[in-house]
mmCIF file of C-alpha atoms and ligand atoms in Angstrom:
data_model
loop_
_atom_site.group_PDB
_atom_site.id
_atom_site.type_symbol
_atom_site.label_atom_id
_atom_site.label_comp_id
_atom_site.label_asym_id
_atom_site.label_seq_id
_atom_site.Cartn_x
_atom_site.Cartn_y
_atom_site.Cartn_z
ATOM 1 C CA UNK U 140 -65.309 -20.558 -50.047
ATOM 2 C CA UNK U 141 -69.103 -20.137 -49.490
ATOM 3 C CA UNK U 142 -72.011 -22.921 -49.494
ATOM 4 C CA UNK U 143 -75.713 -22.488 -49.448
ATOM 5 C CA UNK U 144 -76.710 -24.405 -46.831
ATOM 6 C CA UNK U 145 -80.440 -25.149 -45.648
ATOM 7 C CA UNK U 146 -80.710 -23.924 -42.087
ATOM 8 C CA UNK U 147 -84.426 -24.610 -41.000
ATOM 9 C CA UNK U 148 -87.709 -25.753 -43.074
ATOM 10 C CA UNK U 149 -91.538 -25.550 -42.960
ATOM 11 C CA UNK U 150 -94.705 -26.212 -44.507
ATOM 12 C CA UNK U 151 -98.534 -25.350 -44.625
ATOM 13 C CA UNK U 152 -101.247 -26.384 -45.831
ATOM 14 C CA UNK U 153 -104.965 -25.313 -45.577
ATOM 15 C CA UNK U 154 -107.651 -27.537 -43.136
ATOM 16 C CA UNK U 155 -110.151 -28.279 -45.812
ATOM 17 C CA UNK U 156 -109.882 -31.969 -47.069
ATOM 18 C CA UNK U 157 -111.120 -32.916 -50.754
ATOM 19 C CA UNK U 158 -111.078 -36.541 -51.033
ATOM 20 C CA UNK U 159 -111.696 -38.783 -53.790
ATOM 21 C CA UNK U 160 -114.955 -39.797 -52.669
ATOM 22 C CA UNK U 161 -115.931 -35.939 -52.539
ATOM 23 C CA UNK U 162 -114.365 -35.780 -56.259
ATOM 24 C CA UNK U 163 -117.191 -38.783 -57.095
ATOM 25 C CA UNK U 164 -119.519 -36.249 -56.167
ATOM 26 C CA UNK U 165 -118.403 -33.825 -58.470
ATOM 27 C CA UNK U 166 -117.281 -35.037 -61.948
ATOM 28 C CA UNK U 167 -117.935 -38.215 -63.652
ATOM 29 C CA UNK U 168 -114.613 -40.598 -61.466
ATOM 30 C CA UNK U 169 -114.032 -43.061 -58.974
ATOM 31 C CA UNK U 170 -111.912 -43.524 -56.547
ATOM 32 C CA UNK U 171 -110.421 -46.276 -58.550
ATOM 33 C CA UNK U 172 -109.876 -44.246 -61.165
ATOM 34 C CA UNK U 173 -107.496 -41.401 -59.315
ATOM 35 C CA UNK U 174 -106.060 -43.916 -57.367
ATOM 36 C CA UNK U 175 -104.714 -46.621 -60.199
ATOM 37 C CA UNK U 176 -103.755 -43.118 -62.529
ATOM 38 C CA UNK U 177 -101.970 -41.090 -60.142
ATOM 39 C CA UNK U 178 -102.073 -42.090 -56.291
ATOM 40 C CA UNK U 179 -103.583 -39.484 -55.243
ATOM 41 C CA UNK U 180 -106.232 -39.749 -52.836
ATOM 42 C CA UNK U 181 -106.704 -36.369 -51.129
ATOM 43 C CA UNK U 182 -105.842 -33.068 -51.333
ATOM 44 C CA UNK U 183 -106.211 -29.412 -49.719
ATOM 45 C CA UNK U 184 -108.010 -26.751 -50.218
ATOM 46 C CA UNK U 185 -107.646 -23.419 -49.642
ATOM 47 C CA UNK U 186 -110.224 -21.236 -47.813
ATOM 48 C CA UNK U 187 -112.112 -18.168 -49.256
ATOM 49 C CA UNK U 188 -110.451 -15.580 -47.364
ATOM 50 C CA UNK U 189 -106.801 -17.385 -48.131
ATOM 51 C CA UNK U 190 -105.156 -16.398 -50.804
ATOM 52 C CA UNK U 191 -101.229 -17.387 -51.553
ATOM 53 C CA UNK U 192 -99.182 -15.310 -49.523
ATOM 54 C CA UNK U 193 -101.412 -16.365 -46.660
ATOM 55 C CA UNK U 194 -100.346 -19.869 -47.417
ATOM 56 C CA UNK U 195 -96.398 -19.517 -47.938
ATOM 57 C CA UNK U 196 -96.414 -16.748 -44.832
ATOM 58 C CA UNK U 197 -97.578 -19.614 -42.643
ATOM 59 C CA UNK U 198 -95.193 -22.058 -44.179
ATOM 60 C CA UNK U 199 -92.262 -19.585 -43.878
ATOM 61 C CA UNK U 200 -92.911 -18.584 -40.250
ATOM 62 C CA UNK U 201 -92.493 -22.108 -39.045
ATOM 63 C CA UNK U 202 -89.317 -22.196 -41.429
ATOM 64 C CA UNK U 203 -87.758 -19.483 -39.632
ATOM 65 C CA UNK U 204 -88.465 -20.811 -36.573
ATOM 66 C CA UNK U 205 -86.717 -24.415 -37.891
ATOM 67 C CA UNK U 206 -83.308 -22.036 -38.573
ATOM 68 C CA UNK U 207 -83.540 -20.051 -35.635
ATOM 69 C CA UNK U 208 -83.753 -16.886 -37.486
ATOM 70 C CA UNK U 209 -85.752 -13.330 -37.098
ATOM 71 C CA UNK U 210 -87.629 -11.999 -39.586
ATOM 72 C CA UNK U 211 -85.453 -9.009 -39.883
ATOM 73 C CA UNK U 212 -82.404 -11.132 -40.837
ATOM 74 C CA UNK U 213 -83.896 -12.097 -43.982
ATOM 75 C CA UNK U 214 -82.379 -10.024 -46.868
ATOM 76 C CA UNK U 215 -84.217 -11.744 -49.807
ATOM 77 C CA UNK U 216 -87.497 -12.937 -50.152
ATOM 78 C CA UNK U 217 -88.188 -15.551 -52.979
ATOM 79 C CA UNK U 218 -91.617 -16.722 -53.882
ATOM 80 C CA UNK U 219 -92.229 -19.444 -56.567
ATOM 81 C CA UNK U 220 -95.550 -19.288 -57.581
ATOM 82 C CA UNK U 221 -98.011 -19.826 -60.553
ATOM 83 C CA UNK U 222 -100.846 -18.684 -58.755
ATOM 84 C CA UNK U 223 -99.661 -15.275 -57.494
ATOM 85 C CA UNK U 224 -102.043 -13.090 -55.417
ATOM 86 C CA UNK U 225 -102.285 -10.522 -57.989
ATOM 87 C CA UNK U 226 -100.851 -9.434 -61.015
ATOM 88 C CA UNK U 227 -98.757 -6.945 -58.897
ATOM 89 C CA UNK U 228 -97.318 -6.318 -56.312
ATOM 90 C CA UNK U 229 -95.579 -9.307 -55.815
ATOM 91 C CA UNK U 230 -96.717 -12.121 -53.312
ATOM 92 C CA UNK U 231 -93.221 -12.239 -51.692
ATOM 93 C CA UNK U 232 -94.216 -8.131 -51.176
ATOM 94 C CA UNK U 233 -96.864 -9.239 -49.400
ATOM 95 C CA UNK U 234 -94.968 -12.082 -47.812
ATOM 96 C CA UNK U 235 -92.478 -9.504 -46.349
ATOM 97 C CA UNK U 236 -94.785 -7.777 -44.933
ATOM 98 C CA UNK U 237 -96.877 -10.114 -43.117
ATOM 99 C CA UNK U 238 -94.004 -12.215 -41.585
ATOM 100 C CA UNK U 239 -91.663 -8.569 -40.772
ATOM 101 C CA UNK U 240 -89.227 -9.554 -42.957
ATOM 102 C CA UNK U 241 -88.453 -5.801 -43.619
ATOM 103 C CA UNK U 242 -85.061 -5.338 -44.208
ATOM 104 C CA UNK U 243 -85.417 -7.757 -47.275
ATOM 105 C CA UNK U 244 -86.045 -7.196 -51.056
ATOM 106 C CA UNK U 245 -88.794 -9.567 -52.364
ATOM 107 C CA UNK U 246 -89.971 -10.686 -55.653
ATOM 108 C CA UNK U 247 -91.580 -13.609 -57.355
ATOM 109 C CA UNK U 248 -90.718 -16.415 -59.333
ATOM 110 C CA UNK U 249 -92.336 -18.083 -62.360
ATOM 111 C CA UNK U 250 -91.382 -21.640 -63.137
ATOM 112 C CA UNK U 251 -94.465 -23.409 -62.708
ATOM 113 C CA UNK U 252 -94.033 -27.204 -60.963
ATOM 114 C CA UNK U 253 -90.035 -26.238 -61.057
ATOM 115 C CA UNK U 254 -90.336 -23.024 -59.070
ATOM 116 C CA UNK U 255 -88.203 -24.204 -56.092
ATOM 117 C CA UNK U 256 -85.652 -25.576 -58.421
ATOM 118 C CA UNK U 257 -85.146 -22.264 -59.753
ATOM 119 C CA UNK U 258 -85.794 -20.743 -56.605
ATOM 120 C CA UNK U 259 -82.774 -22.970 -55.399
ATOM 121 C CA UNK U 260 -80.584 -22.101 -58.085
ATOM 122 C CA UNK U 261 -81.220 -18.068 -57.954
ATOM 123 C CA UNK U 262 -80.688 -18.305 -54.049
ATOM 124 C CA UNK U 263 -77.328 -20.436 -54.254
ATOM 125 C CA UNK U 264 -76.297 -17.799 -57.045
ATOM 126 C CA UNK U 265 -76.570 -15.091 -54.898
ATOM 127 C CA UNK U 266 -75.396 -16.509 -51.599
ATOM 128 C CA UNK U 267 -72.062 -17.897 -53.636
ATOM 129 C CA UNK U 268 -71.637 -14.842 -55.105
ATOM 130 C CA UNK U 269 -71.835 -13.069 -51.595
ATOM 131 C CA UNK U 270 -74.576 -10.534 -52.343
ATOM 132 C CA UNK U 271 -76.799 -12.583 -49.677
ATOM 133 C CA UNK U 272 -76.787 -14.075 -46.859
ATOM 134 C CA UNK U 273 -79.855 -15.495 -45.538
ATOM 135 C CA UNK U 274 -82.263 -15.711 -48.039
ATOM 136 C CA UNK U 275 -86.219 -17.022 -47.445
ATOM 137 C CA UNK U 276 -87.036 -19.628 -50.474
ATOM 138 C CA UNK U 277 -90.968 -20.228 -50.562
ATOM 139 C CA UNK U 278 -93.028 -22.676 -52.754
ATOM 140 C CA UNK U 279 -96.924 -21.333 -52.118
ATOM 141 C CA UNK U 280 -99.747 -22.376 -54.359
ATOM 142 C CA UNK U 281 -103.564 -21.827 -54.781
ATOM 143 C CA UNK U 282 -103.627 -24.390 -57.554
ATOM 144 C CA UNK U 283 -107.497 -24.757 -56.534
ATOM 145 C CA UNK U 284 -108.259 -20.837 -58.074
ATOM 146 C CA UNK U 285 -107.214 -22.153 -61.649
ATOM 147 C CA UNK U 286 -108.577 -25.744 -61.579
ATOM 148 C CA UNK U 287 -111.924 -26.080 -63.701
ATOM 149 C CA UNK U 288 -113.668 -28.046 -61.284
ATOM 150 C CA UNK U 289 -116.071 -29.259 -64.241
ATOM 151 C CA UNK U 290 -112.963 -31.064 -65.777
ATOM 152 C CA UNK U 291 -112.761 -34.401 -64.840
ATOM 153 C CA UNK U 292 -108.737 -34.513 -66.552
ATOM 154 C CA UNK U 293 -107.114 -31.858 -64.465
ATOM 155 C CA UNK U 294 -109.481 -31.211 -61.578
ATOM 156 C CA UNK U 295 -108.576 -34.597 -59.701
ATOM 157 C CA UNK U 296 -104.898 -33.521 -59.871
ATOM 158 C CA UNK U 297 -104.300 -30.456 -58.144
ATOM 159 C CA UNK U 298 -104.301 -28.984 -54.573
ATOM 160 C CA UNK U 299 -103.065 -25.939 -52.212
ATOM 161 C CA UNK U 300 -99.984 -25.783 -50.358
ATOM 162 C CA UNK U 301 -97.070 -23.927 -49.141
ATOM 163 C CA UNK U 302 -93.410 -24.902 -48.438
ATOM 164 C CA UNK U 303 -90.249 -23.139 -47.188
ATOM 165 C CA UNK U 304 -86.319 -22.971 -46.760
ATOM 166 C CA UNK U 305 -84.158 -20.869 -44.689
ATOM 167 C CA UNK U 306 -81.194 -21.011 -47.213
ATOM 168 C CA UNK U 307 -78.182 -19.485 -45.252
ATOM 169 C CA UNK U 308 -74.372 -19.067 -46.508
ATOM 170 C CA UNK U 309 -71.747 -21.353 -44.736
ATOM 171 C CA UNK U 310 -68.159 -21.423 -44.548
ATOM 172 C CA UNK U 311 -66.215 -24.085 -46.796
ATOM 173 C CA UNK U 312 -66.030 -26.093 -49.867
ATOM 174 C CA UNK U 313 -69.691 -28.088 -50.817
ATOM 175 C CA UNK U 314 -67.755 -29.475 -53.460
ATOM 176 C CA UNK U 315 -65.304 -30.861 -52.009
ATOM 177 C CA UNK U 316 -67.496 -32.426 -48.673
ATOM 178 C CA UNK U 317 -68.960 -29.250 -46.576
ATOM 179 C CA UNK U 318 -72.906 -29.434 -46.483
ATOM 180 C CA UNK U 319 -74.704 -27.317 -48.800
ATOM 181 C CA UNK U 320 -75.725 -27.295 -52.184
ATOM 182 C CA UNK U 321 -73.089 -29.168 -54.774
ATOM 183 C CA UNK U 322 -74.736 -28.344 -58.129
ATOM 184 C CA UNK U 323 -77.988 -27.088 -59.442
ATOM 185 C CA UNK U 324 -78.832 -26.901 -62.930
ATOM 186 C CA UNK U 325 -82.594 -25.301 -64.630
ATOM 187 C CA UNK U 326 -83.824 -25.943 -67.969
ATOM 188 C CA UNK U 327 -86.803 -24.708 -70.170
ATOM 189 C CA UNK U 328 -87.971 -25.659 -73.349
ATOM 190 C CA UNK U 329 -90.850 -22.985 -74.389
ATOM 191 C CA UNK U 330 -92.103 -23.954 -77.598
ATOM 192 C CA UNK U 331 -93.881 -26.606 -75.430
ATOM 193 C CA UNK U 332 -95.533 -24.019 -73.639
ATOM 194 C CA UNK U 333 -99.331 -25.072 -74.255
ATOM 195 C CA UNK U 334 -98.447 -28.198 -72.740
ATOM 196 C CA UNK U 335 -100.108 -26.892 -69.806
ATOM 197 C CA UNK U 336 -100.881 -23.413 -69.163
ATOM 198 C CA UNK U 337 -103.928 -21.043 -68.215
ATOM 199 C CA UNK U 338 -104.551 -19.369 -71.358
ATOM 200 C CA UNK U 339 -106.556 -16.680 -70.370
ATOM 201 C CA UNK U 340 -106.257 -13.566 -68.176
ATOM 202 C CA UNK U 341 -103.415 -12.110 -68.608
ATOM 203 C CA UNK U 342 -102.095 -9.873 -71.904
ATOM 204 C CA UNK U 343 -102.846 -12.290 -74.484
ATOM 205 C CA UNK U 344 -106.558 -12.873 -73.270
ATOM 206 C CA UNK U 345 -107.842 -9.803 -70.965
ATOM 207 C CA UNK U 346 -110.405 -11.159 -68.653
ATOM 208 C CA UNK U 347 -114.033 -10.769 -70.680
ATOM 209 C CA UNK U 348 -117.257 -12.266 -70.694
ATOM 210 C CA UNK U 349 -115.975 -14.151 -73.567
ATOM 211 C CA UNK U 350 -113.058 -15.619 -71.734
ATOM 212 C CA UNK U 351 -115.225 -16.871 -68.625
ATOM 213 C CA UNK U 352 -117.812 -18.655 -70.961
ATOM 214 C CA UNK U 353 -115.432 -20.442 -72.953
ATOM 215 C CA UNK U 354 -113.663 -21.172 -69.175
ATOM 216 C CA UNK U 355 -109.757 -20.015 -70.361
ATOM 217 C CA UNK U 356 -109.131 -18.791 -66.987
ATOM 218 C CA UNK U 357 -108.753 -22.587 -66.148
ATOM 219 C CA UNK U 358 -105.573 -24.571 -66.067
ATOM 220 C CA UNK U 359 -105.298 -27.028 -69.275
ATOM 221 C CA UNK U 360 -103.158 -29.730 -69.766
ATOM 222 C CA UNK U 361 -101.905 -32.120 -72.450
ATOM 223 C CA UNK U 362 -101.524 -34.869 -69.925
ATOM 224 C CA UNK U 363 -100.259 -37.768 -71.869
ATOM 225 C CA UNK U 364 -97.291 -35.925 -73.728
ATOM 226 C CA UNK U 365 -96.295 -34.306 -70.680
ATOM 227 C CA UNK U 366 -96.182 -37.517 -68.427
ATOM 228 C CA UNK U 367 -93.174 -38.865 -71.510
ATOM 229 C CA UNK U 368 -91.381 -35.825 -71.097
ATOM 230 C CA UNK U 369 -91.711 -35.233 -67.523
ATOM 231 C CA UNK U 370 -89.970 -38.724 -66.989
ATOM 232 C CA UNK U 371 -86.926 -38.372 -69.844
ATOM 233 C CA UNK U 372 -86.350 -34.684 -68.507
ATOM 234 C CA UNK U 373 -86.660 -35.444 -64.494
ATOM 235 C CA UNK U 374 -84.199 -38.775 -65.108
ATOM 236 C CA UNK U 375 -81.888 -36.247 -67.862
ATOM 237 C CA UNK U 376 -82.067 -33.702 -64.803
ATOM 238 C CA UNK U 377 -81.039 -36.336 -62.231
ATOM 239 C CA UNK U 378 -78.151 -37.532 -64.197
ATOM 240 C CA UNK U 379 -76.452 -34.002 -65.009
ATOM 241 C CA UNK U 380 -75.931 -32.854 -61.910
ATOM 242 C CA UNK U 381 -74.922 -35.763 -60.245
ATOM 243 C CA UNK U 382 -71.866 -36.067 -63.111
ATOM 244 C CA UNK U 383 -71.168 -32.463 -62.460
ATOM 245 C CA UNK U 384 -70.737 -33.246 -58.737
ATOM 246 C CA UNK U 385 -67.985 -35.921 -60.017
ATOM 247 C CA UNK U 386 -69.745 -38.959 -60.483
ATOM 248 C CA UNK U 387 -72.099 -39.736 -57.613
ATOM 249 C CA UNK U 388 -74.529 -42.593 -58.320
ATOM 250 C CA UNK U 389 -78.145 -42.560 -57.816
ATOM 251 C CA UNK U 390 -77.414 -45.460 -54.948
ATOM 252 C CA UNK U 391 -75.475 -42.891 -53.179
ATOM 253 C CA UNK U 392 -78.341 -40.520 -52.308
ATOM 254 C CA UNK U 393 -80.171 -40.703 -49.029
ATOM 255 C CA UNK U 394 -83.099 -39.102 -50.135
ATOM 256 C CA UNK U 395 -84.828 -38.515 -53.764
ATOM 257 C CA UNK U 396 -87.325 -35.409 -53.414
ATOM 258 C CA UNK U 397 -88.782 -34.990 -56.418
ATOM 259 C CA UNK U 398 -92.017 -32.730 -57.486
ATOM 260 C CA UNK U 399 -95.027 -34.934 -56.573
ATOM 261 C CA UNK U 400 -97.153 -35.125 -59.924
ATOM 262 C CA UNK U 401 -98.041 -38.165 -60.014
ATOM 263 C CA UNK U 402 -96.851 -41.581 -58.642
ATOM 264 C CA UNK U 403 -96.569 -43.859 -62.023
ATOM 265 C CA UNK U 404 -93.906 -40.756 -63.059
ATOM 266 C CA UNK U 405 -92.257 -40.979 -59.752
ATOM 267 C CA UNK U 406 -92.283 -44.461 -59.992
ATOM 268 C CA UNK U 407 -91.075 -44.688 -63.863
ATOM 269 C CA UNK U 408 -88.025 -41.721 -63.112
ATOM 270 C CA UNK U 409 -87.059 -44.393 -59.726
ATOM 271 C CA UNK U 410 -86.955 -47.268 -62.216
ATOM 272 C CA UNK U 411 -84.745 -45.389 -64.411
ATOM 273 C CA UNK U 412 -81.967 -44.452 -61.889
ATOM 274 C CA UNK U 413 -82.151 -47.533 -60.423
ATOM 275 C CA UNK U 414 -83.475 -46.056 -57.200
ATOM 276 C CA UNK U 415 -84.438 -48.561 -53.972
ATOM 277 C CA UNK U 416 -87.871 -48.621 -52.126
ATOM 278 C CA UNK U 417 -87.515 -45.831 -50.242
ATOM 279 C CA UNK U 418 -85.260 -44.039 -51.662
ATOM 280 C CA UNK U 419 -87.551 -41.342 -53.185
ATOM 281 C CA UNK U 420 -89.562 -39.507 -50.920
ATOM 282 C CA UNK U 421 -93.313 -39.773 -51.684
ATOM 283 C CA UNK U 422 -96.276 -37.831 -49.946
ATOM 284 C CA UNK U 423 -98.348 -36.628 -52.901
ATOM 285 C CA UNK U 424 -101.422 -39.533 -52.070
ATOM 286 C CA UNK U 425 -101.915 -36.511 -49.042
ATOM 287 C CA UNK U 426 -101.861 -33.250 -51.142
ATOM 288 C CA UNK U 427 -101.975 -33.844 -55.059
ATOM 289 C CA UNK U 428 -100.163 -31.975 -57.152
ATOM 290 C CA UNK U 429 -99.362 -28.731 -55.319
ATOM 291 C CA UNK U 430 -97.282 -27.294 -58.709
ATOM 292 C CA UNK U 431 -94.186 -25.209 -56.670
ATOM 293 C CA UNK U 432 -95.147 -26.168 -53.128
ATOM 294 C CA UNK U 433 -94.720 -29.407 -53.341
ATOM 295 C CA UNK U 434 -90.373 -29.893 -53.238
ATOM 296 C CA UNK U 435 -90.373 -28.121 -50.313
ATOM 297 C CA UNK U 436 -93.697 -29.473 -48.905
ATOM 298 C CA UNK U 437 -92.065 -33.072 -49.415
ATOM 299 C CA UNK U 438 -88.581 -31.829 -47.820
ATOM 300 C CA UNK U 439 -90.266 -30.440 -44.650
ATOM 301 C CA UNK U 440 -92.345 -33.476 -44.043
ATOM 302 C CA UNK U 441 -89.137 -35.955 -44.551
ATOM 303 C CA UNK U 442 -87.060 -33.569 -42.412
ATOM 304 C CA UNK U 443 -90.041 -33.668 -39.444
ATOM 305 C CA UNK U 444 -90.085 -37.785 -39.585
ATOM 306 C CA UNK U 445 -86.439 -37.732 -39.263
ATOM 307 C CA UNK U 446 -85.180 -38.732 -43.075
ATOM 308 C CA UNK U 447 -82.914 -36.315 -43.367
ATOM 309 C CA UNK U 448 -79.537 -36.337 -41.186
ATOM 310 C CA UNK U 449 -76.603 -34.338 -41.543
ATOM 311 C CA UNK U 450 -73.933 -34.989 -44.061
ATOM 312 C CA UNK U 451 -76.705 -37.238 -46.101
ATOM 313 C CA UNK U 452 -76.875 -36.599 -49.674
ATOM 314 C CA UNK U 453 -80.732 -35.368 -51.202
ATOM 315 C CA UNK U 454 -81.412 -34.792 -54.823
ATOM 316 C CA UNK U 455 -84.337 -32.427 -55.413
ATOM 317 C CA UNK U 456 -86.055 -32.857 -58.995
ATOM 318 C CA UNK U 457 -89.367 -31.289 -60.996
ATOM 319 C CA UNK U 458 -90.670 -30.298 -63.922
ATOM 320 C CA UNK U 459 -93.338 -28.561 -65.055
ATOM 321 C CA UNK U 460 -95.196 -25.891 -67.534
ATOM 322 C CA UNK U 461 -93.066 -23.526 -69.065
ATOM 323 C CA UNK U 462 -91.994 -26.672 -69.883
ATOM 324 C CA UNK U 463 -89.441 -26.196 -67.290
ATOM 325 C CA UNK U 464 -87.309 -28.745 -65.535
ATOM 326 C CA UNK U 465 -84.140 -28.673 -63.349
ATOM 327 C CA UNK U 466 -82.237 -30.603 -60.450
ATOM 328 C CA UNK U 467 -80.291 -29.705 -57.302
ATOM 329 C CA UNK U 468 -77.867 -31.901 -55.168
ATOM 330 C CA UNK U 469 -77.501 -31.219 -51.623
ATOM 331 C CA UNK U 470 -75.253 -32.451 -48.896
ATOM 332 C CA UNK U 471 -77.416 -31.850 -45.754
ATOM 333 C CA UNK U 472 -75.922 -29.569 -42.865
HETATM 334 N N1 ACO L 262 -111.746 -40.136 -64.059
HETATM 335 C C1 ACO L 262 -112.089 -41.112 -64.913
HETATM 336 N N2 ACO L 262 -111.670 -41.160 -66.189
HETATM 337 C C2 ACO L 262 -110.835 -40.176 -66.613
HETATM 338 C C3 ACO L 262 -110.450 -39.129 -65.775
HETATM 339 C C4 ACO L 262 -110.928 -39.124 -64.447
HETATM 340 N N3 ACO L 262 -110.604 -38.186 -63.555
HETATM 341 N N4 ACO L 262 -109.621 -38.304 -66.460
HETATM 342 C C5 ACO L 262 -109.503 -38.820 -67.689
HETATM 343 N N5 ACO L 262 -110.244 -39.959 -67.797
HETATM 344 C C6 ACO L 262 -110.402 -40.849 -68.943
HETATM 345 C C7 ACO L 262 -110.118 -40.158 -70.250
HETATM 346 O O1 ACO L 262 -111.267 -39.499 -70.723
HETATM 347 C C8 ACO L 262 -109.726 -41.326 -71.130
HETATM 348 O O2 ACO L 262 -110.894 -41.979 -71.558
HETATM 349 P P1 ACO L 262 -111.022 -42.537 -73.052
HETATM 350 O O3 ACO L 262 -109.939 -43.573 -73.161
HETATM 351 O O4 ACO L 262 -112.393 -43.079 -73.096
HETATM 352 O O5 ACO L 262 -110.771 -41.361 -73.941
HETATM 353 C C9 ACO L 262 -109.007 -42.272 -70.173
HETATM 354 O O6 ACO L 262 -109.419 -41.878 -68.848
HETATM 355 C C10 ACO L 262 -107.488 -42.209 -70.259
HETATM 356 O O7 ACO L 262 -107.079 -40.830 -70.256
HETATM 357 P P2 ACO L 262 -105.561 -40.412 -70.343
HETATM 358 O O8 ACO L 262 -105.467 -38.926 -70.383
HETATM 359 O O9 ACO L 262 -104.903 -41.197 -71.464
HETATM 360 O O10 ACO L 262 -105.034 -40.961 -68.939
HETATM 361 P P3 ACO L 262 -103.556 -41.059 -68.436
HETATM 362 O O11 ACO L 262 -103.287 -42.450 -68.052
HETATM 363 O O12 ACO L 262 -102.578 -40.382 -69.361
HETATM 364 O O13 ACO L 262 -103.619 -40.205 -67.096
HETATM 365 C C11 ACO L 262 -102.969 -38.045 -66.246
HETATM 366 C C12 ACO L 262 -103.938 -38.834 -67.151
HETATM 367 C C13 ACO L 262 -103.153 -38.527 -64.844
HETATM 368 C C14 ACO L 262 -103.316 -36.572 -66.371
HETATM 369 C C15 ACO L 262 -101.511 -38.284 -66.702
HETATM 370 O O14 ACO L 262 -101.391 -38.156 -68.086
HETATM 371 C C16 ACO L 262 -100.521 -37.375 -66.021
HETATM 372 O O15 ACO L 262 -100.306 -37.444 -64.838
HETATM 373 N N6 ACO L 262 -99.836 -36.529 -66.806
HETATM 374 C C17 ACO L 262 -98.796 -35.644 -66.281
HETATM 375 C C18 ACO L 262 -99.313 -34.516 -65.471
HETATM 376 C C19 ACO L 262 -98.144 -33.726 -64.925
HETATM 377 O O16 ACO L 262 -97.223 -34.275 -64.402
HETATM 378 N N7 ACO L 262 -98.122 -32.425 -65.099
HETATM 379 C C20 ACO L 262 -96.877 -31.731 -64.767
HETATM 380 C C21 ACO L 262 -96.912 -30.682 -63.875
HETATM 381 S S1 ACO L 262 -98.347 -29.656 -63.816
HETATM 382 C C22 ACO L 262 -97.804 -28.006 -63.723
HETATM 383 O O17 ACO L 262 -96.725 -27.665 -64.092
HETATM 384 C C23 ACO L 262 -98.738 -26.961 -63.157
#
């Protein structure tokens, strides 16, 4: 028998601070405002000169370091991403590259929010299946390109971030009590697809003059319907795989990471599993919503304060455009 287990993690994010108070500045908001509606009260910002795969190389260097392993051992590189460097190549190309990662095939994922869900559940695929090994999982956004800084709805939301996992095959049973991942399980439901989305720019709307006036290169979001599914689907998510890991109860988990979107939808999918204070990791009042950084963002920061100890149960949760939405239970090695 094979697990996936997670054998180091690491984060990045950029230096440049955007508070709410700068946000004042900006749109018509207040402080108040962001606070009482999300929690958020800063977030990064990426430089000029960084683009993506300068934000999840940095994260996954310092992963690699966490697990103790070269560059060269990688043999896949996984980037979830909505914000991608380019069109093509991919940014995990560019991500092997920088970090030396070169005897490893790369490509990108596209699951919005619930990229390192799927990223987790492609990984433990592959690793169960034996075709990999070690594989280098990366969350890396520039969520800051595609915010329309003129709209007050989605522009106090978002910010830039990277996070990464060393995900590593280990001998025994996760199933049946060796550390590693017990069940994942990813969802989608695309006729909801203009929930939120960046309409223009790609095949559908070619970049024009057209496109830049009418601003369709920006992010847009249907917030309130998404905040009613967000909650039914992350608490849905939470629920399925801990039955398919034979019955484990909410109270049983050590640690709830779940993507940070906002804190009254953290709070609401906590009072629906019946979760304690503390139980669900929360660190989204620093960084916003950082779409498929912000699992693994979360996970690196809880492992660094010491949350996270071996043989502890963590449930990882998001949900976001596509729609998309999935779980994963780990027991930690
Ligand atoms: N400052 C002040 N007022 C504002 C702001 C702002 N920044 N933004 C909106 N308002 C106003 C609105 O204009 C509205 O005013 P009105 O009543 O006069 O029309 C009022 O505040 C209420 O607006 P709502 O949109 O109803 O506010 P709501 O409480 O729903 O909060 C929010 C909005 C924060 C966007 C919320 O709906 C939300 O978090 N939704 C989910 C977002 C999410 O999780 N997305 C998923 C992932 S994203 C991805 O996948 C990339």
């Amino acid at each position: 028998m094979t697990a996936t287990i997670i054998a180091g993690t690491g984060s990045y994010v950029p230096d440049r601070v955007l508070t709410n108070a700068d946000l004042e500045r900006m749109v018509d908001t207040s402080d108040e405002w962001i606070t009482a509606r999300t929690g958020i009260r800063e977030r990064r910002i990426a430089a000029d000169d960084q683009a993506t795969s300068d934000l999840a190389a940095a994260a996954a260097r310092r992963a690699l370091e966490a697990a103790g392993m070269a560059p060269e051992e990688v043999e896949l590189v996984l980037v979830a991403t909505a914000t991608p460097d380019m069109f093509f190549p991919a940014t995990a190309c560019l991500v092997q590259t920088a970090i030396g990662a070169t005897n490893a095939a790369a490509f990108d994922l596209s699951a919005a929010c619930s990229g390192f869900i799927y990223g987790l559940n492609v990984a433990d695929a592959y690793i169960r299946s034996g075709t990999y090994r070690n594989v280098l999982l990366i969350g890396a956004e520039t969520m800051s390109r595609v915010t329309d800084w003129t709209d007050r709805s989605t522009c106090v939301l978002f910010g830039d971030g990277a996070g990464a996992v060393v995900l590593k095959a280990a001998p025994g049973d996760s199933r049946a009590g060796a550390p590693g991942i017990l069940h994942s399980r990813i969802h989608s439901d695309g006729a909801a697809w203009d929930y939120i989305c960046v309409p223009g720019g790609g095949s559908r709307l070619p970049p024009s003059n057209d496109l830049v006036e009418k601003r369709l290169q920006y992010l847009q979001m249907r917030g309130n319907e998404t905040f009613k599914v967000a909650v039914r689907n992350m608490e849905r998510a939470a629920r399925a795989v801990l039955d398919a890991a034979g019955g484990i109860k909410p109270q049983d988990l050590a640690l709830v990471v779940p993507h940070q979107a906002n804190m009254r939808i953290l709070n609401a999918v906590a009072e629906r599993l019946e979760l304690s204070e503390g139980q669900m990791f929360v660190n989204l009042q620093s960084y916003g919503n950082t779409s498929a950084a912000s699992v693994p963002l979360a996970l690196d920061e809880a492992v660094r304060g010491g949350r996270v100890h071996s043989g502890d149960l963590v449930l990882f949760l998001a949900f976001g455009s596509g729609l998309t939405w999935g779980a994963a239970l780990l027991r930690w090695a």
